[in-house]
XYZ file of C-alpha atoms in Angstrom:
98
model
C -313.471 138.884 -20.791
C -312.337 136.679 -24.490
C -315.793 136.888 -25.267
C -315.487 140.733 -25.085
C -311.935 140.181 -27.301
C -313.549 138.320 -29.675
C -316.413 141.259 -29.352
C -313.862 144.087 -30.379
C -311.300 142.088 -33.004
C -314.946 140.941 -35.208
C -315.996 144.970 -34.907
C -312.759 146.038 -36.736
C -313.326 143.522 -39.000
C -316.355 144.098 -39.484
C -315.929 147.888 -40.755
C -312.154 147.314 -42.099
C -310.585 149.513 -40.052
C -306.976 149.269 -39.707
C -305.273 150.057 -36.074
C -302.668 153.123 -36.148
C -299.256 151.504 -37.496
C -297.345 152.159 -34.356
C -300.483 150.255 -32.152
C -300.111 146.114 -31.588
C -302.544 143.220 -31.568
C -300.659 143.286 -28.023
C -302.123 147.098 -27.306
C -305.144 146.294 -28.068
C -305.184 142.975 -25.870
C -304.423 145.136 -22.679
C -306.208 147.695 -23.542
C -309.250 145.488 -24.133
C -308.363 143.558 -20.088
C -308.462 147.176 -18.618
C -311.015 148.395 -19.853
C -313.440 144.235 -18.622
C -310.837 145.147 -16.224
C -312.841 148.729 -14.715
C -316.388 147.850 -15.118
C -316.271 144.510 -13.340
C -314.589 146.456 -10.405
C -317.692 149.209 -10.696
C -319.921 146.782 -11.319
C -318.958 145.173 -8.204
C -318.573 141.415 -10.866
C -314.900 140.429 -10.046
C -314.184 137.211 -8.078
C -313.385 136.614 -4.619
C -309.732 136.611 -4.111
C -307.928 133.063 -3.433
C -308.612 132.238 -0.464
C -305.304 130.571 1.796
C -305.824 127.498 3.745
C -307.530 127.503 6.572
C -306.181 127.954 10.195
C -304.886 123.945 11.141
C -307.885 122.374 13.737
C -306.865 122.692 17.899
C -307.167 118.861 17.572
C -305.142 118.133 15.193
C -302.397 120.429 16.377
C -303.119 118.721 20.074
C -301.927 114.924 17.996
C -299.191 116.751 16.173
C -297.775 118.242 19.414
C -298.443 114.914 21.715
C -296.403 113.112 19.210
C -293.402 115.514 20.354
C -293.530 117.807 18.506
C -293.456 121.668 18.981
C -296.550 123.650 18.854
C -295.660 126.240 17.026
C -293.538 123.577 13.442
C -297.068 121.013 14.042
C -299.608 124.547 13.054
C -296.664 125.539 10.638
C -296.059 122.213 8.785
C -300.692 121.406 9.265
C -300.765 125.383 7.083
C -298.036 123.715 4.980
C -299.180 120.433 4.331
C -303.824 122.538 3.759
C -304.118 120.022 6.916
C -303.304 117.372 6.304
C -301.826 115.568 9.210
C -300.559 112.909 7.836
C -298.239 114.611 4.780
C -298.242 117.844 8.232
C -296.139 114.703 10.315
C -294.193 113.390 7.648
C -292.886 117.186 6.813
C -291.750 116.988 10.847
C -290.421 113.928 10.516
C -288.258 114.997 7.721
C -287.644 117.894 9.037
C -286.004 116.148 12.371
C -283.913 114.220 9.555
C -282.190 117.131 9.227
């Protein structure tokens, strides 16, 4: 995307084309970004969506439940801690102390 923007600015510089007075560089940047997004969508080369934290493993949930924590709270703590059982345990212990 940045290379497209540079090519666009280079084009204007080479041809000494001046932008009309009501166009700002921000307008040009917005147009370039929109055109790039349309191009990426049409070609199917858009990036994959950011993946969310996967569902916590059943054995991790079971371990926290065996420590006496509620199953749903254990699952939520694991999701919050990106499935790190030590961090999830700390989250659950801290929530009990409040």
